[in-house]
Tab-separated table of C-alpha atoms in Angstrom:
chain	number	residue	atom	x	y	z
A	14	MET	CA	3.907	-139.281	-82.674
A	15	ARG	CA	4.173	-140.927	-86.058
A	16	ILE	CA	0.650	-141.084	-87.502
A	17	VAL	CA	1.071	-144.607	-88.879
A	18	MET	CA	2.195	-145.769	-85.419
A	19	ALA	CA	-0.751	-144.033	-83.782
A	20	VAL	CA	-3.359	-145.654	-86.015
A	21	ALA	CA	-1.688	-149.048	-85.735
A	22	ALA	CA	-1.582	-148.769	-81.955
A	23	ALA	CA	-5.279	-147.984	-81.842
A	24	LEU	CA	-6.036	-151.079	-83.903
A	25	THR	CA	-4.060	-153.362	-81.603
A	26	LEU	CA	-5.206	-152.134	-78.190
A	27	ALA	CA	-6.919	-154.771	-76.102
A	28	ALA	CA	-10.673	-154.613	-75.882
A	29	GLY	CA	-10.569	-154.899	-72.082
A	30	ALA	CA	-13.609	-154.711	-69.858
A	31	VAL	CA	-14.841	-152.576	-66.988
A	32	PRO	CA	-17.912	-153.840	-65.155
A	33	ALA	CA	-20.902	-151.628	-65.814
A	34	THR	CA	-21.494	-151.315	-62.084
A	35	ALA	CA	-18.033	-149.781	-61.651
A	36	ALA	CA	-18.877	-147.215	-64.300
A	37	GLU	CA	-22.241	-146.341	-62.764
A	38	ARG	CA	-21.209	-145.568	-59.197
A	39	PRO	CA	-18.565	-143.304	-57.673
A	40	GLY	CA	-15.193	-144.983	-57.265
A	41	PRO	CA	-13.533	-145.756	-53.951
A	42	PRO	CA	-10.772	-143.502	-52.555
A	43	GLY	CA	-7.672	-143.412	-54.713
A	44	THR	CA	-7.696	-143.469	-58.483
A	45	ASP	CA	-10.566	-145.910	-59.112
A	46	GLY	CA	-13.655	-144.227	-60.468
A	47	VAL	CA	-14.725	-142.007	-63.349
A	48	TRP	CA	-12.525	-139.136	-64.561
A	49	ARG	CA	-12.783	-136.471	-67.261
A	50	THR	CA	-9.671	-135.047	-68.886
A	51	ASP	CA	-9.092	-131.294	-69.119
A	52	GLY	CA	-9.290	-131.030	-72.896
A	53	TYR	CA	-8.747	-134.119	-75.088
A	54	GLY	CA	-12.459	-135.042	-75.151
A	55	THR	CA	-12.006	-138.128	-72.979
A	56	VAL	CA	-13.639	-139.824	-70.018
A	57	LEU	CA	-11.744	-142.605	-68.243
A	58	VAL	CA	-13.170	-145.346	-66.055
A	59	LEU	CA	-10.658	-146.975	-63.719
A	60	GLY	CA	-11.583	-150.123	-61.870
A	61	GLY	CA	-11.817	-153.881	-62.145
A	62	GLY	CA	-8.127	-154.115	-63.028
A	63	ALA	CA	-8.503	-152.020	-66.178
A	64	LEU	CA	-8.636	-148.529	-67.627
A	65	ARG	CA	-11.412	-147.951	-70.133
A	66	GLU	CA	-11.505	-144.904	-72.422
A	67	TYR	CA	-14.657	-143.162	-73.636
A	68	GLN	CA	-14.206	-140.681	-76.485
A	69	THR	CA	-16.606	-137.803	-75.997
A	70	THR	CA	-17.889	-134.601	-77.542
A	71	SER	CA	-20.548	-132.301	-76.127
A	72	LEU	CA	-23.090	-134.401	-78.072
A	73	THR	CA	-21.681	-137.934	-78.349
A	74	CYS	CA	-19.784	-140.693	-76.595
A	75	VAL	CA	-18.022	-143.672	-78.189
A	76	ARG	CA	-16.303	-146.439	-76.293
A	77	GLY	CA	-12.583	-146.344	-77.090
A	78	ASP	CA	-9.480	-148.237	-76.049
A	79	ALA	CA	-8.487	-150.076	-72.883
A	80	ALA	CA	-5.426	-150.903	-70.833
A	81	ARG	CA	-4.779	-153.489	-68.122
A	82	ARG	CA	-3.678	-152.586	-64.639
A	83	THR	CA	-0.011	-153.449	-64.057
A	84	GLY	CA	0.582	-151.686	-60.731
A	85	PRO	CA	-0.957	-149.169	-58.317
A	86	GLY	CA	-2.359	-146.455	-60.557
A	87	THR	CA	-0.415	-147.874	-63.531
A	88	TYR	CA	-1.891	-149.346	-66.714
A	89	THR	CA	-0.296	-150.805	-69.848
A	90	THR	CA	-1.866	-150.829	-73.294
A	91	ALA	CA	-1.527	-153.724	-75.710
A	92	ALA	CA	0.965	-151.593	-77.642
A	93	GLY	CA	3.170	-151.346	-74.530
A	94	THR	CA	2.482	-147.719	-73.589
A	95	VAL	CA	2.505	-147.256	-69.817
A	96	LEU	CA	-0.159	-144.911	-68.420
A	97	THR	CA	0.125	-143.603	-64.869
A	98	VAL	CA	-2.665	-141.929	-62.897
A	99	ARG	CA	-1.799	-140.086	-59.694
A	100	THR	CA	-4.092	-138.037	-57.474
A	101	THR	CA	-3.017	-134.560	-56.411
A	102	HIS	CA	-3.455	-132.827	-53.038
A	103	GLU	CA	-7.121	-132.449	-54.058
A	104	PRO	CA	-8.889	-135.844	-53.896
A	105	ASP	CA	-11.071	-135.099	-56.915
A	106	ARG	CA	-8.119	-134.092	-59.110
A	107	ALA	CA	-5.498	-136.304	-60.702
A	108	ARG	CA	-2.927	-136.326	-63.497
A	109	LEU	CA	-2.434	-138.800	-66.318
A	110	THR	CA	1.033	-139.451	-67.750
A	111	ALA	CA	2.003	-141.587	-70.768
A	112	ASP	CA	5.609	-142.771	-70.897
A	113	THR	CA	5.792	-141.923	-74.630
A	114	SER	CA	4.662	-138.284	-74.223
A	115	THR	CA	5.932	-135.191	-72.480
A	116	GLY	CA	3.696	-133.335	-70.051
A	117	HIS	CA	0.543	-134.447	-68.247
A	118	ARG	CA	-3.215	-134.441	-68.711
A	119	GLY	CA	-5.322	-133.067	-65.895
A	120	LEU	CA	-8.221	-135.213	-64.608
A	121	ARG	CA	-11.342	-134.229	-62.691
A	122	ARG	CA	-13.410	-136.876	-60.901
A	123	LEU	CA	-17.015	-137.336	-62.037
A	124	PRO	CA	-19.784	-138.772	-59.838
A	125	ALA	CA	-20.808	-141.212	-62.581
A	126	LEU	CA	-20.300	-142.115	-66.199
A	127	PRO	CA	-22.045	-139.535	-68.455
A	128	ALA	CA	-25.437	-140.739	-69.638
A	129	ALA	CA	-24.393	-140.688	-73.302
A	130	CYS	CA	-21.637	-143.200	-72.509
A	131	ALA	CA	-24.002	-145.654	-70.847
A	132	ARG	CA	-25.728	-146.554	-74.124
A	133	PRO	CA	-24.265	-147.760	-77.424
A	134	ALA	CA	-23.770	-145.098	-80.080
A	135	ALA	CA	-25.917	-145.355	-83.190
A	136	THR	CA	-24.090	-146.856	-86.182
A	137	ASP	CA	-25.796	-145.039	-89.061
A	138	PRO	CA	-23.655	-142.953	-91.484
A	139	ARG	CA	-24.991	-139.588	-90.316
A	140	THR	CA	-24.063	-140.366	-86.720
A	141	SER	CA	-20.533	-141.166	-87.869
A	142	PHE	CA	-20.442	-137.882	-89.799
A	143	ASP	CA	-21.624	-135.923	-86.767
A	144	ILE	CA	-19.076	-137.556	-84.455
A	145	LEU	CA	-16.162	-136.796	-86.774
A	146	TRP	CA	-17.294	-133.244	-87.503
A	147	GLN	CA	-17.999	-132.464	-83.829
A	148	THR	CA	-14.680	-133.956	-82.677
A	149	PHE	CA	-12.754	-131.652	-85.011
A	150	GLU	CA	-15.019	-128.714	-84.106
A	151	GLU	CA	-14.208	-129.107	-80.399
A	152	ASN	CA	-10.541	-130.097	-80.569
A	153	TYR	CA	-8.747	-129.006	-83.754
A	154	PRO	CA	-6.828	-125.739	-83.112
A	155	PHE	CA	-5.796	-124.739	-86.628
A	156	PHE	CA	-8.843	-124.081	-88.830
A	157	ALA	CA	-8.148	-120.335	-89.013
A	158	ARG	CA	-4.473	-120.933	-89.697
A	159	LYS	CA	-5.340	-123.347	-92.519
A	160	GLY	CA	-8.009	-121.041	-93.975
A	161	VAL	CA	-10.753	-123.671	-93.585
A	162	ASP	CA	-14.342	-122.723	-92.660
A	163	TRP	CA	-15.333	-125.906	-90.836
A	164	HIS	CA	-18.995	-124.904	-90.556
A	165	ALA	CA	-19.163	-124.400	-94.319
A	166	VAL	CA	-17.623	-127.867	-94.687
A	167	ARG	CA	-20.474	-129.349	-92.648
A	168	ASP	CA	-23.103	-127.460	-94.635
A	169	ARG	CA	-21.610	-128.723	-97.889
A	170	TYR	CA	-21.020	-132.382	-97.062
A	171	ARG	CA	-23.603	-133.443	-94.452
A	172	PRO	CA	-26.488	-133.421	-96.998
A	173	GLN	CA	-24.462	-135.926	-99.053
A	174	VAL	CA	-24.664	-138.496	-96.223
A	175	HIS	CA	-27.806	-140.600	-95.886
A	176	GLN	CA	-28.967	-143.930	-94.523
A	177	ASP	CA	-27.672	-145.892	-97.518
A	178	THR	CA	-24.228	-144.257	-97.708
A	179	THR	CA	-21.659	-147.059	-97.785
A	180	GLY	CA	-18.448	-147.123	-95.786
A	181	ASP	CA	-16.390	-146.491	-98.919
A	182	GLN	CA	-18.570	-143.542	-99.885
A	183	LEU	CA	-18.307	-142.091	-96.374
A	184	PHE	CA	-14.527	-142.494	-96.521
A	185	GLU	CA	-14.479	-140.466	-99.758
A	186	ILE	CA	-16.643	-137.732	-98.238
A	187	PHE	CA	-14.448	-137.510	-95.152
A	188	SER	CA	-11.345	-137.448	-97.354
A	189	ARG	CA	-12.647	-134.455	-99.290
A	190	MET	CA	-13.368	-132.706	-95.986
A	191	LEU	CA	-9.942	-133.340	-94.452
A	192	ARG	CA	-7.541	-133.052	-97.412
A	193	PRO	CA	-7.545	-129.225	-97.482
A	194	LEU	CA	-6.019	-129.191	-93.980
A	195	HIS	CA	-2.753	-130.646	-95.378
A	196	ASP	CA	-2.004	-131.806	-91.839
A	197	ALA	CA	0.241	-134.849	-91.385
A	198	HIS	CA	-1.345	-135.469	-87.971
A	199	VAL	CA	-4.821	-135.758	-89.497
A	200	ALA	CA	-5.615	-139.251	-90.729
A	201	LEU	CA	-8.495	-141.498	-91.666
A	202	ARG	CA	-8.581	-145.285	-91.889
A	203	TYR	CA	-11.256	-147.640	-93.183
A	204	GLY	CA	-10.176	-151.217	-93.797
A	205	ASP	CA	-7.084	-151.020	-95.971
A	206	ARG	CA	-7.775	-147.445	-97.081
A	207	VAL	CA	-5.787	-144.672	-95.388
A	208	LEU	CA	-5.857	-140.916	-95.876
A	209	SER	CA	-2.842	-138.944	-94.648
A	210	GLU	CA	-1.818	-135.626	-96.230
A	211	ILE	CA	1.375	-133.581	-95.880
A	212	ARG	CA	2.236	-129.930	-96.420
A	213	PRO	CA	2.406	-129.106	-100.154
A	214	GLY	CA	5.932	-128.906	-101.503
A	215	THR	CA	7.350	-131.392	-99.009
A	216	ALA	CA	8.241	-135.082	-99.207
A	217	ARG	CA	6.894	-137.751	-96.898
A	218	PRO	CA	9.692	-139.343	-94.804
A	219	THR	CA	9.272	-142.852	-96.197
A	220	PRO	CA	11.688	-145.750	-95.574
A	221	GLU	CA	12.736	-145.441	-99.229
A	222	LEU	CA	13.648	-141.758	-98.822
A	223	ASP	CA	15.431	-142.551	-95.573
A	224	THR	CA	17.547	-145.247	-97.268
A	225	ARG	CA	18.333	-143.112	-100.313
A	226	THR	CA	19.425	-140.062	-98.333
A	227	LYS	CA	21.419	-142.067	-95.823
A	228	GLU	CA	23.354	-143.825	-98.577
A	229	PHE	CA	23.991	-140.446	-100.236
A	230	VAL	CA	25.307	-138.884	-97.025
A	231	VAL	CA	27.480	-141.889	-96.176
A	232	ALA	CA	29.022	-141.957	-99.668
A	233	ARG	CA	29.522	-138.207	-100.036
A	234	ASP	CA	29.951	-136.692	-96.583
A	235	LEU	CA	31.446	-139.328	-94.279
A	236	ARG	CA	35.093	-140.188	-94.858
A	237	PRO	CA	36.020	-143.905	-94.772
A	238	ALA	CA	38.082	-143.435	-91.611
A	239	SER	CA	35.211	-141.768	-89.734
A	240	GLY	CA	34.475	-144.837	-87.640
A	241	ARG	CA	30.803	-144.658	-88.669
A	242	GLN	CA	28.488	-146.569	-86.337
A	243	ASP	CA	24.811	-147.429	-86.685
A	244	PHE	CA	22.478	-147.950	-83.742
A	245	GLY	CA	18.805	-148.643	-83.142
A	246	ALA	CA	18.093	-150.724	-86.259
A	247	GLY	CA	19.983	-148.166	-88.341
A	248	ARG	CA	17.831	-145.214	-87.271
A	249	ILE	CA	20.747	-143.555	-85.462
A	250	THR	CA	24.132	-143.010	-87.145
A	251	TYR	CA	27.267	-141.374	-85.780
A	252	ALA	CA	30.557	-140.501	-87.497
A	253	ASP	CA	33.606	-138.398	-86.644
A	254	LEU	CA	34.412	-135.660	-89.148
A	255	ARG	CA	37.681	-133.850	-89.774
A	256	GLY	CA	38.577	-130.992	-87.465
A	257	ASP	CA	37.122	-132.578	-84.319
A	258	LEU	CA	33.548	-132.294	-85.584
A	259	GLY	CA	30.890	-134.948	-85.130
A	260	TYR	CA	27.877	-136.019	-87.205
A	261	LEU	CA	24.741	-137.517	-85.628
A	262	ARG	CA	21.892	-138.609	-87.918
A	263	ILE	CA	18.520	-139.474	-86.368
A	264	SER	CA	15.766	-140.739	-88.676
A	265	GLY	CA	13.170	-141.308	-85.961
A	266	PHE	CA	12.477	-141.243	-82.248
A	267	GLY	CA	11.503	-144.874	-81.947
A	268	GLY	CA	11.603	-148.105	-83.907
A	269	TYR	CA	15.002	-148.941	-82.432
A	270	THR	CA	14.131	-152.406	-81.153
A	271	GLY	CA	11.546	-153.780	-83.556
A	272	ALA	CA	7.789	-153.660	-83.870
A	273	ASP	CA	5.603	-153.425	-80.752
A	274	ALA	CA	8.581	-152.996	-78.409
A	275	PRO	CA	7.707	-151.294	-75.109
A	276	HIS	CA	8.910	-147.750	-74.632
A	277	SER	CA	11.319	-148.879	-71.931
A	278	ALA	CA	13.172	-150.976	-74.534
A	279	GLU	CA	13.317	-148.031	-76.941
A	280	ARG	CA	14.665	-145.815	-74.174
A	281	ALA	CA	17.327	-148.375	-73.259
A	282	ALA	CA	18.409	-148.719	-76.902
A	283	LEU	CA	18.742	-144.943	-77.204
A	284	ASP	CA	20.776	-144.757	-73.997
A	285	ARG	CA	23.156	-147.439	-75.273
A	286	ALA	CA	23.689	-145.455	-78.473
A	287	LEU	CA	24.269	-142.190	-76.621
A	288	ASP	CA	26.645	-143.834	-74.150
A	289	THR	CA	28.687	-145.163	-77.066
A	290	VAL	CA	28.716	-141.867	-78.969
A	291	LEU	CA	28.999	-139.306	-76.187
A	292	THR	CA	31.917	-140.763	-74.288
A	293	ARG	CA	33.821	-138.572	-71.862
A	294	ASP	CA	36.791	-138.457	-74.220
A	295	ARG	CA	34.690	-137.482	-77.243
A	296	THR	CA	32.650	-134.820	-75.433
A	297	ARG	CA	35.911	-133.153	-74.361
A	298	ARG	CA	37.370	-133.340	-77.869
A	299	LEU	CA	34.397	-132.278	-80.013
A	300	ARG	CA	34.451	-128.699	-81.280
A	301	GLY	CA	31.127	-128.909	-83.068
A	302	LEU	CA	28.273	-131.379	-83.694
A	303	ILE	CA	25.982	-131.705	-86.718
A	304	ILE	CA	22.588	-133.229	-85.907
A	305	ASP	CA	20.870	-134.353	-89.117
A	306	LEU	CA	17.063	-134.517	-88.867
A	307	ARG	CA	16.303	-133.879	-92.541
A	308	VAL	CA	14.497	-137.216	-92.920
A	309	ASN	CA	12.857	-137.960	-89.580
A	310	ASP	CA	9.397	-139.526	-89.272
A	311	GLY	CA	8.847	-138.651	-85.620
A	312	GLY	CA	8.035	-140.954	-82.718
A	313	SER	CA	8.218	-140.249	-79.003
A	314	ASP	CA	8.825	-136.708	-77.758
A	315	THR	CA	10.308	-138.078	-74.532
A	316	LEU	CA	13.193	-139.629	-76.468
A	317	GLY	CA	13.967	-136.237	-77.983
A	318	ILE	CA	14.068	-134.686	-74.512
A	319	ARG	CA	16.336	-137.546	-73.441
A	320	ILE	CA	18.823	-136.624	-76.178
A	321	ALA	CA	18.574	-132.920	-75.333
A	322	ALA	CA	19.574	-133.821	-71.760
A	323	ARG	CA	22.910	-135.046	-73.134
A	324	LEU	CA	23.466	-131.757	-74.974
A	325	THR	CA	23.415	-129.241	-72.115
A	326	ASP	CA	25.146	-128.578	-68.818
A	327	THR	CA	22.416	-126.182	-67.675
A	328	PRO	CA	18.709	-126.882	-67.041
A	329	TYR	CA	16.326	-125.062	-69.378
A	330	THR	CA	12.783	-125.169	-70.767
A	331	ALA	CA	12.384	-127.005	-74.068
A	332	TYR	CA	8.842	-125.753	-74.766
A	333	ALA	CA	5.435	-125.527	-73.125
A	334	LYS	CA	2.409	-127.601	-74.110
A	335	ARG	CA	-1.230	-126.616	-74.077
A	336	ALA	CA	-4.407	-128.210	-75.455
A	337	ARG	CA	-7.768	-126.912	-76.619
A	338	ASN	CA	-10.258	-127.388	-73.811
A	339	HIS	CA	-13.458	-125.591	-74.758
A	340	PRO	CA	-15.925	-127.027	-77.301
A	341	ALA	CA	-16.999	-123.682	-78.772
A	342	ASP	CA	-14.014	-121.366	-78.238
A	343	PRO	CA	-10.798	-122.263	-80.107
A	344	ALA	CA	-8.944	-119.592	-78.110
A	345	ARG	CA	-9.452	-121.467	-74.823
A	346	HIS	CA	-6.663	-123.823	-73.734
A	347	THR	CA	-5.302	-125.694	-70.793
A	348	ARG	CA	-2.643	-123.845	-68.813
A	349	PRO	CA	0.682	-124.145	-70.680
A	350	GLU	CA	2.861	-126.787	-69.028
A	351	PRO	CA	6.622	-126.204	-69.319
A	352	VAL	CA	8.665	-129.233	-70.384
A	353	ARG	CA	12.077	-129.003	-68.788
A	354	VAL	CA	15.428	-130.393	-69.890
A	355	GLN	CA	17.604	-131.514	-66.992
A	356	PRO	CA	21.269	-132.302	-67.718
A	357	ALA	CA	21.790	-136.071	-67.778
A	358	ARG	CA	23.947	-137.832	-65.218
A	359	ALA	CA	26.244	-139.040	-67.962
A	360	PRO	CA	28.886	-137.525	-70.241
A	361	ARG	CA	27.375	-134.508	-72.016
A	362	TYR	CA	28.267	-132.267	-74.933
A	363	GLY	CA	27.520	-128.573	-74.460
A	364	GLY	CA	29.352	-127.038	-77.432
A	365	PRO	CA	28.158	-125.613	-80.769
A	366	ILE	CA	25.497	-127.564	-82.687
A	367	ALA	CA	24.211	-127.251	-86.250
A	368	VAL	CA	20.740	-128.811	-86.720
A	369	LEU	CA	19.836	-129.831	-90.289
A	370	THR	CA	16.087	-129.822	-91.018
A	371	GLY	CA	13.696	-129.967	-93.953
A	372	GLY	CA	10.106	-130.642	-94.928
A	373	SER	CA	10.627	-134.341	-94.152
A	374	THR	CA	11.395	-133.461	-90.516
A	375	VAL	CA	8.090	-134.447	-88.913
A	376	SER	CA	6.403	-134.500	-85.500
A	377	ALA	CA	8.856	-135.596	-82.772
A	378	GLY	CA	11.650	-134.556	-85.132
A	379	GLU	CA	10.154	-131.073	-84.909
A	380	THR	CA	9.577	-131.051	-81.160
A	381	PHE	CA	13.228	-132.079	-80.739
A	382	THR	CA	14.256	-129.236	-83.063
A	383	GLN	CA	12.156	-126.872	-80.942
A	384	ALA	CA	13.692	-128.304	-77.764
A	385	LEU	CA	17.134	-127.216	-79.003
A	386	MET	CA	16.109	-123.658	-79.923
A	387	ASP	CA	16.667	-122.233	-76.416
A	388	ARG	CA	19.449	-124.658	-75.542
A	389	PRO	CA	22.293	-122.926	-73.676
A	390	GLY	CA	25.204	-122.742	-76.097
A	391	ARG	CA	25.424	-121.975	-79.788
A	392	THR	CA	22.771	-123.744	-81.869
A	393	VAL	CA	21.954	-122.923	-85.488
A	394	ARG	CA	19.320	-124.403	-87.808
A	395	ILE	CA	20.300	-125.000	-91.442
A	396	GLY	CA	18.229	-126.279	-94.373
A	397	GLN	CA	14.484	-125.821	-94.931
A	398	SER	CA	11.386	-125.446	-92.747
A	399	THR	CA	10.122	-128.538	-90.944
A	400	GLN	CA	6.759	-130.155	-91.764
A	401	GLY	CA	4.669	-128.202	-89.224
A	402	VAL	CA	3.012	-130.850	-86.986
A	403	PHE	CA	3.836	-131.057	-83.269
A	404	SER	CA	0.880	-132.284	-81.232
A	405	ASP	CA	0.347	-135.736	-79.825
A	406	VAL	CA	-2.329	-137.454	-81.914
A	407	LEU	CA	-5.882	-138.160	-80.745
A	408	VAL	CA	-7.038	-141.432	-82.330
A	409	ARG	CA	-10.814	-141.726	-82.456
A	410	HIS	CA	-13.199	-144.594	-83.246
A	411	LEU	CA	-16.428	-144.322	-85.203
A	412	PRO	CA	-19.306	-146.711	-84.478
A	413	ASP	CA	-19.006	-148.260	-87.963
A	414	GLY	CA	-15.382	-149.299	-87.355
A	415	MET	CA	-13.680	-146.384	-89.112
A	416	LEU	CA	-10.761	-144.650	-87.354
A	417	PHE	CA	-9.649	-141.057	-87.589
A	418	ALA	CA	-6.943	-138.994	-85.940
A	419	LEU	CA	-6.301	-135.329	-85.255
A	420	PRO	CA	-4.053	-133.019	-83.220
A	421	ASN	CA	-5.361	-130.831	-80.392
A	422	GLU	CA	-2.191	-129.396	-78.767
A	423	GLU	CA	0.209	-126.531	-79.368
A	424	TYR	CA	3.907	-126.436	-78.459
A	425	LEU	CA	4.904	-122.922	-77.393
A	426	THR	CA	8.263	-121.176	-77.383
A	427	ARG	CA	9.169	-118.971	-74.401
A	428	THR	CA	7.649	-116.035	-76.310
A	429	GLY	CA	4.382	-117.938	-76.926
A	430	ARG	CA	5.017	-118.683	-80.601
A	431	THR	CA	3.927	-121.894	-82.318
A	432	PHE	CA	5.091	-123.344	-85.650
A	433	ASP	CA	2.119	-125.506	-86.636
A	434	GLY	CA	1.369	-125.413	-90.339
A	435	ALA	CA	4.432	-123.579	-91.610
A	436	GLY	CA	7.029	-125.503	-89.594
A	437	ILE	CA	10.159	-124.277	-87.820
A	438	PRO	CA	12.139	-122.119	-90.271
A	439	PRO	CA	15.896	-122.454	-90.681
A	440	GLN	CA	18.201	-119.626	-89.675
A	441	LEU	CA	20.338	-120.385	-92.719
A	442	ALA	CA	18.390	-121.592	-95.781
A	443	GLU	CA	19.957	-124.257	-98.014
A	444	PRO	CA	18.509	-126.829	-100.448
A	445	VAL	CA	17.667	-130.187	-98.877
A	446	PHE	CA	17.954	-133.396	-100.918
A	447	THR	CA	16.594	-131.946	-104.150
A	448	GLU	CA	17.003	-133.866	-107.396
A	449	GLU	CA	19.440	-131.183	-108.511
A	450	GLU	CA	21.513	-131.713	-105.363
A	451	PHE	CA	21.564	-135.469	-105.965
A	452	ALA	CA	22.459	-135.068	-109.650
A	453	GLN	CA	25.335	-132.705	-108.925
A	454	ASN	CA	26.519	-134.644	-105.863
A	455	ARG	CA	25.909	-131.628	-103.623
A	456	ASP	CA	24.868	-131.505	-99.994
A	457	SER	CA	24.647	-127.780	-99.428
A	458	ALA	CA	23.183	-127.903	-95.913
A	459	PHE	CA	25.847	-130.320	-94.670
A	460	ASP	CA	28.668	-128.303	-96.252
A	461	ARG	CA	27.316	-125.061	-94.745
A	462	ALA	CA	27.234	-126.689	-91.303
A	463	VAL	CA	30.828	-127.899	-91.602
A	464	ARG	CA	32.060	-124.462	-92.663
A	465	LEU	CA	30.135	-122.718	-89.899
A	466	LEU	CA	31.289	-125.028	-87.113
A	467	ALA	CA	34.881	-124.975	-88.349
A	468	ARG	CA	34.926	-121.176	-87.985
A	469	HIS	CA	33.800	-121.415	-84.350
A	470	ARG	CA	36.465	-123.849	-83.222
């Protein structure tokens, strides 16, 4: 999920309300009651027409976001995300699904709200420090991979926090703690101040970079007679190339229908674009397809799976997801859950694909890239390594009003490999939108893809 979207969504969620009595006694049969997630550091209270989140560690509990009930076991956040809770064959077990995310979160019923959640959290600076540090300690999977000794970080910075530490000073301390992770899914927000780092040597996929690279590709690579079409507020572009090749550019998995649009509207906009592009006549005629993800700021993983379903005639596994679920052991995870791609009931293209990626391919752009790795049919990756962030984002509140975010999941290949940190490498390395490429009017990755697909016709 795009980190800016995640933080913004957290800021706009409704405050909601669950009666204290509902939180203090066991719920009735069904989904009402108190539930703890397997991993994710979350307790949910369902009842009184609402879902209330409590963000927990082994030491702390902070009241989080809320959603209103919109159907049996269904809740909708102020940002339009639909959450569904369904019990399993065991009455004290359930599963939580978000319509913007792949996979599920396991739930276990609790007899009552944990005691720490029944009282307000202290608002002093050291409490905020402890909550942030402990949340990363229990959920962040990549300290060893990033070469960060998190306990040494605590020993260095906690003595700098005292009763009179201001919010701005605490923001600076947290920033110094988190910057060395160079993780685009780690963020911090206090008022108008935002910290969000990226992998060194890469470029952030800003709207300005998106516009510049799109204009470059259109002018250089797409012939005037290509019948170029834009969809989804310009975030999806298709053009026919010579030799019965096609070009599909995707700059994000969302943002197709304007700000704060529900996921159902985003899904419908994507389907309209795919129905226009992947007609029965075109899918029969195409001999190769270039999918350009070189500037892609992420979004919803489910939209990526929806596109993958139009690119295969055979069911397959895109990846498996797992989350950290033990506060002291970073090697403990939830059971990996396979995410399957089922061929769509619509015209599909199953031929050769060249996927263009780079360091500005982020988050859902990367999970979509990973979803195509084991796709039946010839698929080749060209360009540079992706950014290296895959997990859904946990957005957490601090008692003083500060927000922070972190990843806690891993996306596994069929051999158990993950690409967090370093990103998914290309099979064929080419420069991607360097200043030299711009100056010399070169698009090496695009040209390599055209040559490769032309040979396989």
